[in-house]
XYZ file of C-alpha atoms in Angstrom:
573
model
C -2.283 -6.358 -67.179
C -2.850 -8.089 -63.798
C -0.367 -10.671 -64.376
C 2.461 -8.385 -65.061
C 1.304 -6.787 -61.647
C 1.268 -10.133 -59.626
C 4.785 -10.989 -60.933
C 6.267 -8.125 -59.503
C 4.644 -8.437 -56.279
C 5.921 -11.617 -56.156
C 9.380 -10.682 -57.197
C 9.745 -8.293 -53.744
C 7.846 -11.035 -52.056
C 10.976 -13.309 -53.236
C 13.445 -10.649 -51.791
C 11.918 -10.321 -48.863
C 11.051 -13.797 -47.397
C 9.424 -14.669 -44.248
C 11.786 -14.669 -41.069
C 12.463 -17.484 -39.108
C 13.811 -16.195 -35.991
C 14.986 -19.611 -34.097
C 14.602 -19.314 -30.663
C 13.224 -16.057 -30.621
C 9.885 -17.357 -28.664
C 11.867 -19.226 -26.296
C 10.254 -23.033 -25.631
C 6.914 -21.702 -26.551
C 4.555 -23.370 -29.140
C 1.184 -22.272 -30.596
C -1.759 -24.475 -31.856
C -4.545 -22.060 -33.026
C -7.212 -22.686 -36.116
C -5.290 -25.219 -38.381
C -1.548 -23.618 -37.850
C 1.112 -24.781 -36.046
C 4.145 -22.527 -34.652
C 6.817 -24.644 -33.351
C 9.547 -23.934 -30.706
C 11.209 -22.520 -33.484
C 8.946 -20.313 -35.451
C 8.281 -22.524 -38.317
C 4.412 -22.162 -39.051
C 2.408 -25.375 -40.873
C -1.174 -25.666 -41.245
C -3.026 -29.750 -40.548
C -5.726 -29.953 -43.494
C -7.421 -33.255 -42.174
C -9.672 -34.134 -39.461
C -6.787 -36.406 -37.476
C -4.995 -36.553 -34.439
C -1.514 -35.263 -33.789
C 1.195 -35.544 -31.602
C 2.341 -32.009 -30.560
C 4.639 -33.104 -27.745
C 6.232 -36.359 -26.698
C 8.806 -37.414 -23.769
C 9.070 -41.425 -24.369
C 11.516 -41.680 -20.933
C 8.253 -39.693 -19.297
C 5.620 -41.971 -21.080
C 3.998 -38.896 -22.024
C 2.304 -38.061 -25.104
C 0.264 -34.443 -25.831
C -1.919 -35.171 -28.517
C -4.495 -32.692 -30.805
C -7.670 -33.480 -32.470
C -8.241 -31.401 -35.728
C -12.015 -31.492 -36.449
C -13.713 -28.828 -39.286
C -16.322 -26.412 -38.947
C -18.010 -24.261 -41.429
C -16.070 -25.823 -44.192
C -14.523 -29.133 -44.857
C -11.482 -28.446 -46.077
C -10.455 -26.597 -43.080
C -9.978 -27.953 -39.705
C -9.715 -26.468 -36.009
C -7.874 -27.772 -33.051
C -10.700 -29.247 -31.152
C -9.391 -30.897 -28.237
C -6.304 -31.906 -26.606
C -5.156 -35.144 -24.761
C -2.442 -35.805 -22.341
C -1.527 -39.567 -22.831
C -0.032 -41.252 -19.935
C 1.749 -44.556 -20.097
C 0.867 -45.017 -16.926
C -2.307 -43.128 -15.526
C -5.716 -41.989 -16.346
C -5.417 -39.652 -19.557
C -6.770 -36.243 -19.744
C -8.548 -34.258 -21.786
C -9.088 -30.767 -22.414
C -12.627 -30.144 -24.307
C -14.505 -27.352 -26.054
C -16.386 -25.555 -23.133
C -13.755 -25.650 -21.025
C -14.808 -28.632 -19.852
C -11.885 -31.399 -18.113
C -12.275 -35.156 -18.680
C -9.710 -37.637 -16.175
C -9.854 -40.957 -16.915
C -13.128 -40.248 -18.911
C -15.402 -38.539 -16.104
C -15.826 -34.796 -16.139
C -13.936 -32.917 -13.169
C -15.015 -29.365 -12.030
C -11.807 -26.968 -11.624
C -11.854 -23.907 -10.442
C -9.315 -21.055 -9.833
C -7.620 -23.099 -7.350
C -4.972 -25.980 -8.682
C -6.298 -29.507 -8.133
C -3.719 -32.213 -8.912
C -4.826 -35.499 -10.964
C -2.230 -37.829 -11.762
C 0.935 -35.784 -10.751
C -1.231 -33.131 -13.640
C -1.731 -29.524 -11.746
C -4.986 -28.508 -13.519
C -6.540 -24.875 -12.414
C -9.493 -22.901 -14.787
C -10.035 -19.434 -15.130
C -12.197 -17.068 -17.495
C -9.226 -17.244 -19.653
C -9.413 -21.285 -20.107
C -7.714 -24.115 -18.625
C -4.220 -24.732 -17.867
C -2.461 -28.114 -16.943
C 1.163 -28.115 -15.580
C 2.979 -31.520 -15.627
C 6.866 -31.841 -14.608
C 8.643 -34.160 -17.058
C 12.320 -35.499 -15.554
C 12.566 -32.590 -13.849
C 11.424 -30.524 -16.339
C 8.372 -27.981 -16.341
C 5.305 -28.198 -19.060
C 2.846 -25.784 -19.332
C -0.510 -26.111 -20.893
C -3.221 -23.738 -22.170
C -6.361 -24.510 -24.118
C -9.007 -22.230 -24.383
C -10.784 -23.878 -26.980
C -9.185 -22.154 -30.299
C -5.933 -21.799 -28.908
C -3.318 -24.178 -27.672
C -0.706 -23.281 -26.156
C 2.951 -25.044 -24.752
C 5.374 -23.464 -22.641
C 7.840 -25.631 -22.097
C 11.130 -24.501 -19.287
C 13.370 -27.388 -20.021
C 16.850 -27.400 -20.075
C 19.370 -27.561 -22.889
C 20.107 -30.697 -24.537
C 16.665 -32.025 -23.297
C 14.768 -34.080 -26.246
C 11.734 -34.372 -27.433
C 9.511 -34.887 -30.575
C 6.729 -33.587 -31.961
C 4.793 -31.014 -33.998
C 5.875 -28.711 -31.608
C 9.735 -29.465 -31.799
C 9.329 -29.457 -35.569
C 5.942 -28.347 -37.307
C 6.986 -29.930 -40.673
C 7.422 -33.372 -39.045
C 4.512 -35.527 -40.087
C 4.288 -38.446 -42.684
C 0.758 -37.140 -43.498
C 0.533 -35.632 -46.773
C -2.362 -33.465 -45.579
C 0.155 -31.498 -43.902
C 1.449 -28.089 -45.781
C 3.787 -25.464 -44.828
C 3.255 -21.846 -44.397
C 6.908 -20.876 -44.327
C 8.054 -22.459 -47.133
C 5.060 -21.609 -49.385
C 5.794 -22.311 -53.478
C 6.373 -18.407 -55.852
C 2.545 -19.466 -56.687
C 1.324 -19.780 -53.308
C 2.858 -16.007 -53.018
C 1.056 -15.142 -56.053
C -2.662 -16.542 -54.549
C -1.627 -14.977 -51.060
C -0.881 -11.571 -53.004
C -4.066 -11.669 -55.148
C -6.254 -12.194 -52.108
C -4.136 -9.317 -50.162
C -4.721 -7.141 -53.515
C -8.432 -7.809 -53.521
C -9.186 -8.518 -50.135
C -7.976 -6.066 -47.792
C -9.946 -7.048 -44.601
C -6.452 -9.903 -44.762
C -4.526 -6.853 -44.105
C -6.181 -6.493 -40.610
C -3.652 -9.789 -39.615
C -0.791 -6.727 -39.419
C -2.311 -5.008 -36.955
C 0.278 -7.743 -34.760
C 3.240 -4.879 -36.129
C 1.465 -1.955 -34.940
C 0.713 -0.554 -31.677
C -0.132 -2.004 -29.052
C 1.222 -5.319 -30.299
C 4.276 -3.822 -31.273
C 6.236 -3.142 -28.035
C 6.100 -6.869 -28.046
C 7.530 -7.509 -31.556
C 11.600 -7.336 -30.197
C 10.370 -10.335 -27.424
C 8.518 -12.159 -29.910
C 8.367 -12.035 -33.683
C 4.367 -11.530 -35.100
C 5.246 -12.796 -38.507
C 4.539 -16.373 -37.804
C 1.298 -15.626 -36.015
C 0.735 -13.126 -39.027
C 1.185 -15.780 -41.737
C -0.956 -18.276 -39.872
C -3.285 -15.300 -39.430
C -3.562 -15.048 -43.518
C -3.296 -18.576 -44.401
C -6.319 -18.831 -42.213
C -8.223 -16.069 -43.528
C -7.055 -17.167 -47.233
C -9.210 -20.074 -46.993
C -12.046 -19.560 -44.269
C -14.154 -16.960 -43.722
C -13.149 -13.887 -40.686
C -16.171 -14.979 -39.008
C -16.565 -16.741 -35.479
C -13.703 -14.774 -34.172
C -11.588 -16.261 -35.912
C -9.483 -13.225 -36.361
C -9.409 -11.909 -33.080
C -8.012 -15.406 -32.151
C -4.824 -15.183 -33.850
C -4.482 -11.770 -31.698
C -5.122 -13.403 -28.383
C -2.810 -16.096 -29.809
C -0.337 -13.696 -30.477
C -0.804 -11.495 -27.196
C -0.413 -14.795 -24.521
C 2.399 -15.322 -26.556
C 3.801 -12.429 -25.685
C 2.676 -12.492 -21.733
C 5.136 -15.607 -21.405
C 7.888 -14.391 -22.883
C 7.785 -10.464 -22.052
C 10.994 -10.318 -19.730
C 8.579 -6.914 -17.815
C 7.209 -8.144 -14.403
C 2.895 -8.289 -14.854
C 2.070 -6.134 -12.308
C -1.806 -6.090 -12.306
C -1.899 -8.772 -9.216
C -0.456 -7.208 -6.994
C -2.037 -3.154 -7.764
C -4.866 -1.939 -5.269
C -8.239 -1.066 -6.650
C -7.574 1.912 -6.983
C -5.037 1.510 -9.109
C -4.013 -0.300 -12.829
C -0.901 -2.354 -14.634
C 0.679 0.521 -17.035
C 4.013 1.753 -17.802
C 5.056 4.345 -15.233
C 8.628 6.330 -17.088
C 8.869 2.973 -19.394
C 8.068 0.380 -16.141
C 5.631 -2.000 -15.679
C 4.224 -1.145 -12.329
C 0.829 0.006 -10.879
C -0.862 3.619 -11.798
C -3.495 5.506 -10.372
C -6.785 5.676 -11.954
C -7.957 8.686 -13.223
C -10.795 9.648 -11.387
C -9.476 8.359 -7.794
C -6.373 10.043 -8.845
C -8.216 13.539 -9.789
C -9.154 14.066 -6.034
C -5.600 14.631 -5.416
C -4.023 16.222 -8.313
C -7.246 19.059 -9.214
C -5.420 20.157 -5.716
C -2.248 20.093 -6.551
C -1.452 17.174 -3.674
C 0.373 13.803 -2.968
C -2.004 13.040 -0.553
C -5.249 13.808 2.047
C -5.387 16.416 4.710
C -3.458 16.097 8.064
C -5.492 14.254 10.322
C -5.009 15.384 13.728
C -5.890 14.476 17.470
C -5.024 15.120 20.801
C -1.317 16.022 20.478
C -0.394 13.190 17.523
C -0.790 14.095 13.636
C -0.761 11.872 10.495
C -0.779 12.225 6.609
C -1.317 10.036 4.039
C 0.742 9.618 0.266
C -0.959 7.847 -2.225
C 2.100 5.248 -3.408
C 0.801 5.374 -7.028
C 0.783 9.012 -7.227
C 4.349 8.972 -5.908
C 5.727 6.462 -8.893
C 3.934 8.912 -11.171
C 6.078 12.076 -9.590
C 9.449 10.085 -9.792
C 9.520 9.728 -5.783
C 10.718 6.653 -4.335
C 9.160 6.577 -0.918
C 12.125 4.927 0.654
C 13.874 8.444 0.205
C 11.132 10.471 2.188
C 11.377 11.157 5.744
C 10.096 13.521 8.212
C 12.597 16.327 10.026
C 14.076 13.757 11.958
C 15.641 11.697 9.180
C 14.595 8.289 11.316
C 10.853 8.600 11.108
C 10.144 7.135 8.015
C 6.410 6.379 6.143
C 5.047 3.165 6.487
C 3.146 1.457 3.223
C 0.486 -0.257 3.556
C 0.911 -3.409 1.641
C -2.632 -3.644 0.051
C -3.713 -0.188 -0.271
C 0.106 1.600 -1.262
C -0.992 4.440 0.872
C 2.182 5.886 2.682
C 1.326 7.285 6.224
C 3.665 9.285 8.496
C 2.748 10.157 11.762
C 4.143 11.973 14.744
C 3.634 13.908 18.268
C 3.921 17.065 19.285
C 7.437 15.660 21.412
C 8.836 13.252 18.683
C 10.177 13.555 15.086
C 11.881 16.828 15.011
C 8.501 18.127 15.784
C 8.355 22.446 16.057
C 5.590 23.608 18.199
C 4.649 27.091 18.800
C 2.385 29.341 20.491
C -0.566 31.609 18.659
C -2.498 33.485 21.097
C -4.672 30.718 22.025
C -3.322 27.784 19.806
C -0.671 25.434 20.573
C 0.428 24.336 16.728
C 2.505 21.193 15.853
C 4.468 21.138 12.669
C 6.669 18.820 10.375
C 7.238 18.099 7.051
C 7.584 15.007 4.867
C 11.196 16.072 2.947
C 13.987 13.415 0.830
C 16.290 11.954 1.901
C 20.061 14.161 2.087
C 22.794 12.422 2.707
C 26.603 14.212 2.271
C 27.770 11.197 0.773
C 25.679 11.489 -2.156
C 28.228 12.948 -5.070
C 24.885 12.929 -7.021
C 21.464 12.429 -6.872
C 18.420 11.343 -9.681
C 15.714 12.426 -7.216
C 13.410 15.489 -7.321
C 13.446 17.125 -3.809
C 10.533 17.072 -1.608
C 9.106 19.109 1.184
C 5.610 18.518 2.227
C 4.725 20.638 5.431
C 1.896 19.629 7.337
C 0.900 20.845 10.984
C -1.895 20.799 13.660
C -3.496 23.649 15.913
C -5.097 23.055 18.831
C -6.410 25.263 21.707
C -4.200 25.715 24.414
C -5.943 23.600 27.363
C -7.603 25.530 30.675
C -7.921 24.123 34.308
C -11.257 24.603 35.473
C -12.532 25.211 39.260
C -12.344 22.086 41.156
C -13.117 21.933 45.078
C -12.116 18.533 46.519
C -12.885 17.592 49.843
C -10.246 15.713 52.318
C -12.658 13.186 53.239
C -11.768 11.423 50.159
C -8.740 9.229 49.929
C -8.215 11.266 46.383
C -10.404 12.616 43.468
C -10.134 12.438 39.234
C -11.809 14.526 37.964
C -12.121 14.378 33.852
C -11.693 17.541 31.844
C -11.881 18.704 28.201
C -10.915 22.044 26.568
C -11.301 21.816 22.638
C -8.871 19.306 21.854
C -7.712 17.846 24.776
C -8.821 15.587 27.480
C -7.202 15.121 30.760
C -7.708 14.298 34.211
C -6.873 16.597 37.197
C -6.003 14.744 40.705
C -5.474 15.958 44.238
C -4.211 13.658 47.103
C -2.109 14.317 50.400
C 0.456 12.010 51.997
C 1.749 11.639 55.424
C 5.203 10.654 54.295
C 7.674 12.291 51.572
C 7.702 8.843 49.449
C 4.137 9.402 49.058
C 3.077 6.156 49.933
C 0.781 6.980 53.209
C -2.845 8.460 51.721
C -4.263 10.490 53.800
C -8.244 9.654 54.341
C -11.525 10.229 56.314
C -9.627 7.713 59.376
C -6.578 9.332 58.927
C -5.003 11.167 61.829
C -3.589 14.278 61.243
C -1.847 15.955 64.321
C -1.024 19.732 64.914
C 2.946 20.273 63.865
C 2.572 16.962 61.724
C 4.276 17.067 57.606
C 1.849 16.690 55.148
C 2.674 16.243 51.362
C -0.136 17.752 48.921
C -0.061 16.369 45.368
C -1.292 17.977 41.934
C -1.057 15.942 39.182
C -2.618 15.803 35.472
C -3.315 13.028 33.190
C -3.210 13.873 29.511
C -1.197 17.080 29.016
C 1.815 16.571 27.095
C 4.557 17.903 29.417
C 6.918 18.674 26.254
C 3.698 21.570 25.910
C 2.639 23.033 28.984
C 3.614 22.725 32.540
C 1.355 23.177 35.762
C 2.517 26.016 38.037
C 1.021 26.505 41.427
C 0.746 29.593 41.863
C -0.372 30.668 45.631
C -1.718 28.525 48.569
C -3.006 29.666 51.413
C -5.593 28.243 54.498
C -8.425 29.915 55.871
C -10.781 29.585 58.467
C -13.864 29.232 56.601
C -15.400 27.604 53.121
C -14.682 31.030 51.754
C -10.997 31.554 49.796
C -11.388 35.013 50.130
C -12.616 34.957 53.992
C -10.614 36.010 56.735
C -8.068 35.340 58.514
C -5.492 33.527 55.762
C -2.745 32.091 56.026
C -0.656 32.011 53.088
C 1.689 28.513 52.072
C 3.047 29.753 48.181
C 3.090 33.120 46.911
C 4.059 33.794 43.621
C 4.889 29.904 42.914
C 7.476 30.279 45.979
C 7.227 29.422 49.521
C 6.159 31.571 52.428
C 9.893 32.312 53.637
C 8.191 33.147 57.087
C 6.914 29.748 57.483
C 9.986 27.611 57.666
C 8.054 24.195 57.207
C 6.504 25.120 54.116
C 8.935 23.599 50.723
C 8.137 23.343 46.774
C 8.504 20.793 44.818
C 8.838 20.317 41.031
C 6.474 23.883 40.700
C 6.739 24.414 36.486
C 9.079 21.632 35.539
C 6.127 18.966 34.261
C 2.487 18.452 34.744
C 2.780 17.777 38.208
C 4.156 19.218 41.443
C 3.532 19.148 44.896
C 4.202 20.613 48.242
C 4.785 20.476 52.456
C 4.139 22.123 55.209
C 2.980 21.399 58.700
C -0.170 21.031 60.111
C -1.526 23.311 62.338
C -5.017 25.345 63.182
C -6.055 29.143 63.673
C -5.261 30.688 67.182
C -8.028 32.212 69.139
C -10.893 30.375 67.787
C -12.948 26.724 68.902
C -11.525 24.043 66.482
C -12.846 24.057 63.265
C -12.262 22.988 59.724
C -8.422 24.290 58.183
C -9.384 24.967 54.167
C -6.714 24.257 52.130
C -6.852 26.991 49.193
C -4.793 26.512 45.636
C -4.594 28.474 42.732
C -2.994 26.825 39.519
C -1.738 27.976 36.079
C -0.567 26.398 32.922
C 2.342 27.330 31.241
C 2.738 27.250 27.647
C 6.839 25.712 27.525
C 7.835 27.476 23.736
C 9.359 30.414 24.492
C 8.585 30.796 28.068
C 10.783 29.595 31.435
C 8.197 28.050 33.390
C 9.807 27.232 36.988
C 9.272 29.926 39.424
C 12.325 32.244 40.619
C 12.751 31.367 44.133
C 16.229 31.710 44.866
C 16.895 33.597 48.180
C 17.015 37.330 48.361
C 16.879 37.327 43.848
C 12.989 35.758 44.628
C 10.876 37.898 42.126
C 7.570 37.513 41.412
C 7.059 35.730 37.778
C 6.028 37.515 34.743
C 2.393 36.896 34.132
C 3.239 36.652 30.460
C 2.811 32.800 30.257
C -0.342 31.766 32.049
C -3.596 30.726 29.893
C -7.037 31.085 31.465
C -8.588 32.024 34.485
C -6.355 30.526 37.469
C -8.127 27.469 38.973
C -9.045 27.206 42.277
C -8.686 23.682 44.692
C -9.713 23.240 48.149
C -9.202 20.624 50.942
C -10.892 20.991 54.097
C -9.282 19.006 57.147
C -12.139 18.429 60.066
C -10.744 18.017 63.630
């Protein structure tokens, strides 16, 4: 009864016979075990313990040769080592070990390409690779000690000879085919199949994962090389999972899909992202993110400037091309880091479409990361996007600072929750503001003076610095008598036609004149300069005093923040 059986296994055996797909692998040939896969796809097995010629140029004077020695059995050999013959030059060889012989010393390699005899040889924990230009023409070598393998980018019409340009070229007898195998070779392959099924394991090459590369290159010459093999020797050694690493550097040449694993963070791995080769987050980096439902980290904030960070991978995963993504103002685009594929927009409080408001006692920044809309679009393929992300800060105070006019000026630094700035008092004797007034300084009765307040730090697009009231007494005290009052109500003293404002709400600095003079009635003494200041929030509130003539008003209180602050400059005579 079995023979009937094998005869009709070899019947659809006969109907179906091995492909040879010419050209399919491109100029790629394969030395692993005994089996040779040629340019073409032809597969033939070496029997004997010789040396062959896999590729030869004779206009190059080069020769690539392969030594076939046997291992647990006689009757089957291995491709052992490989030599690249020069006609002129030291030879070299590729060992077991991955060990590199020029001209016959040993050479260390590393990852790094060293050149010996025009011969670009580099190592890895993959095995060793030699790349030699031929007329013009690029060779590429691979031998990791099982496996040889020749990728050759030549052009068309270029010659050469071989094993490699045809498998079944040899005048050794020892030589059989696997592709053109007799119906009782079929019958013996069946049998084994039939009672063996650990052969059936060489078809895993059709299946997933190997199978999205079965249209690039065909696996049924490395499967019938895989079976011939495993016919005759034993699935020991790894000798099966060498026909798959065969088969899958095979298929790392000639897979037209970019390898994307060199240039992904580490954060991040080569995977298909909506059927593309490109770099994906890892799961448990990734999970920080997406358990929250985000693109990204939190807003990092300071001062009056703001930032957030995309995670690129996470992006590709969402179908969001960063180039579309922009913040309000459509020019203020990300910027991607080129090593980590983080995405980082940033902005201030006066810049990028930027809304800031007012909440009690916050100032708060907002923007949003949104795509890209442009009217001529007739269509678009990408998801929208609108990623808000704001700031809060507390509105800044002055504080009580008393300067004294024997200084040629004062800073003086100040913080209130989030911001840091600097608060500076000076007087001139001229309008430019070039004259500073100091300890040596005369200052004569019915003489100009310019005062000066001025901040460092406070974003003038926020807040502006009103002065509020000065006035001069006679004494240390601001609230002694007699006074004299300069500004009321942010204006000036309409009675005292000397006294003019300058700038008073419009920025974070303003300043004043008047001239000089001293209290009636009493011995000379010190003249104490008194001001009181306010900031001004700007959203929502007109900051410059209303001074205008006979409509002067006094100023809704509605905008000030904090307790006023009180400066004082004492002039001795």
């Amino acid at each position: 009864m079995l023979r009937p059986l094998l005869f009709l296994f070899a019947f659809g055996l006969k109907l179906s016979p091995v492909s040879i797909f010419a050209g399919v692998h491109g100029n790629l040939c394969t030395v692993t075990g005994p089996s040779v896969i040629d340019i073409s796809g032809n597969v033939n097995s070496v029997s004997d313990r010789c040396e062959y010629t896999l590729l030869q140029d004779q206009s190059a004077g080069f020769t690539l040769k392969a030594n076939f020695l046997e291992r647990r059995r006689r009757d089957v050999s291995f491709v052992d080592s490989l030599t690249l013959d020069f006609s002129e030059g030291a030879d070299i060889q590729l060992l077991q070990g991955q060990m590199v012989m020029v001209g016959g010393s040993p050479v260390t390699l590393s990852g790094s390409v060293q050149t010996f005899n025009g011969v670009g040889l580099s190592k890895d924990q993959t095995g060793v690779t030699a790349n030699i230009s031929l007329n013009g023409s690029s060779v590429s070598v691979f031998f990791d000690g099982t496996t040889a393998q020749i990728y050759m980018d030549v052009p068309v019409g270029y010659t050469f000879t071989g094993l490699c340009a045809d498998s079944s070229s040899s005048s050794s007898s020892r030589l059989s085919s696997d592709s053109r195998t007799s119906i009782n070779d079929h019958l013996f392959n069946v049998f084994f199949v039939l009672l063996f099924p650990a052969l059936n394991r060489c078809g895993v090459l059709s299946a997933a994962p190997f199978s999205s590369c079965n249209i690039h290159v065909d696996p049924e010459p490395y499967m019938a090389a895989c079976r011939s093999t495993l016919n005759k020797y034993p699935a020991v050694d790894g000798l099966r999972c060498q026909f798959l690493k065969a088969y899958a550097k095979a298929c790392q040449k000639n897979h037209p899909e970019p390898i994307c694993q060199d240039k992904c963070s580490d954060h991040e791995f080569c995977g298909d992202i909506h059927g593309n080769t490109d770099c994906r987050c890892r799961a448990i980096y990734a999970s920080q993110y997406t358990e929250q439902n985000r693109l990204g980290g939190p807003t990092v904030c300071k001062d009056n400037t703001a930032s957030l960070t995309l995670v690129g991978c996470l992006l590709k995963e969402n179908g969001i091309d960063y180039n579309h993504l922009h913040l309000n103002d459509k020019t203020c685009t990300g910027v991607m880091d080129p090593e980590s594929h983080m995405l980082e927009f940033s902005f201030s409080s006066d810049s990028c479409g930027t809304e800031v408001m007012t909440n009690n006692s916050q100032v708060i920044f907002t923007n949003a990361v949104v795509t890209r809309n442009s009217s001529s679009d007739l269509i678009t393929r990408q998801d929208k996007v609108y990623i808000e992300f704001s700031c809060s800060h507390p509105a800044p105070e002055l504080q009580n600072v008393a300067f004294n006019i024997l200084d040629n000026s004062v800073k003086v630094f100040l913080q209130s929750g989030e911001w840091h700035y600097s608060l500076t008092m000076k007087a001139y004797s001229d309008a430019a503001q070039t004259q500073l007034l100091g300890p040596k300084s005369d200052v004569r009765l019915n003489q100009k003076i310019w005062i000066v307040l001025e901040t460092e730090g406070l974003d003038a697009e926020v807040v502006s610095v009103v002065t509020d009231s000065c006035w001069a007494t006679s004494d240390e005290s601001p609230t002694s008598v007699p006074r004299y009052d300069l500004i009321t109500d942010g204006c000036a003293n309409t009675a005292d036609g000397t006294v003019q404002v300058m700038g008073n709400g419009q920025g974070t600095s303003n300043s004043f004149s008047f001239n000089m003079f001293e209290f009636s009635g009493k011995e000379p003494s010190e003249v104490y300069l008194h001001c009181q200041l306010q900031l001004c929030l700007n959203k929502n509130n007109i900051c410059e005093p209303g001074c205008s003539g006979s409509a002067r008003r006094r100023r809704s209180l509605r905008y000030r923040r904090g307790a006023p602050a009180l400066i004082s400059m004492v002039w001795t005579p």
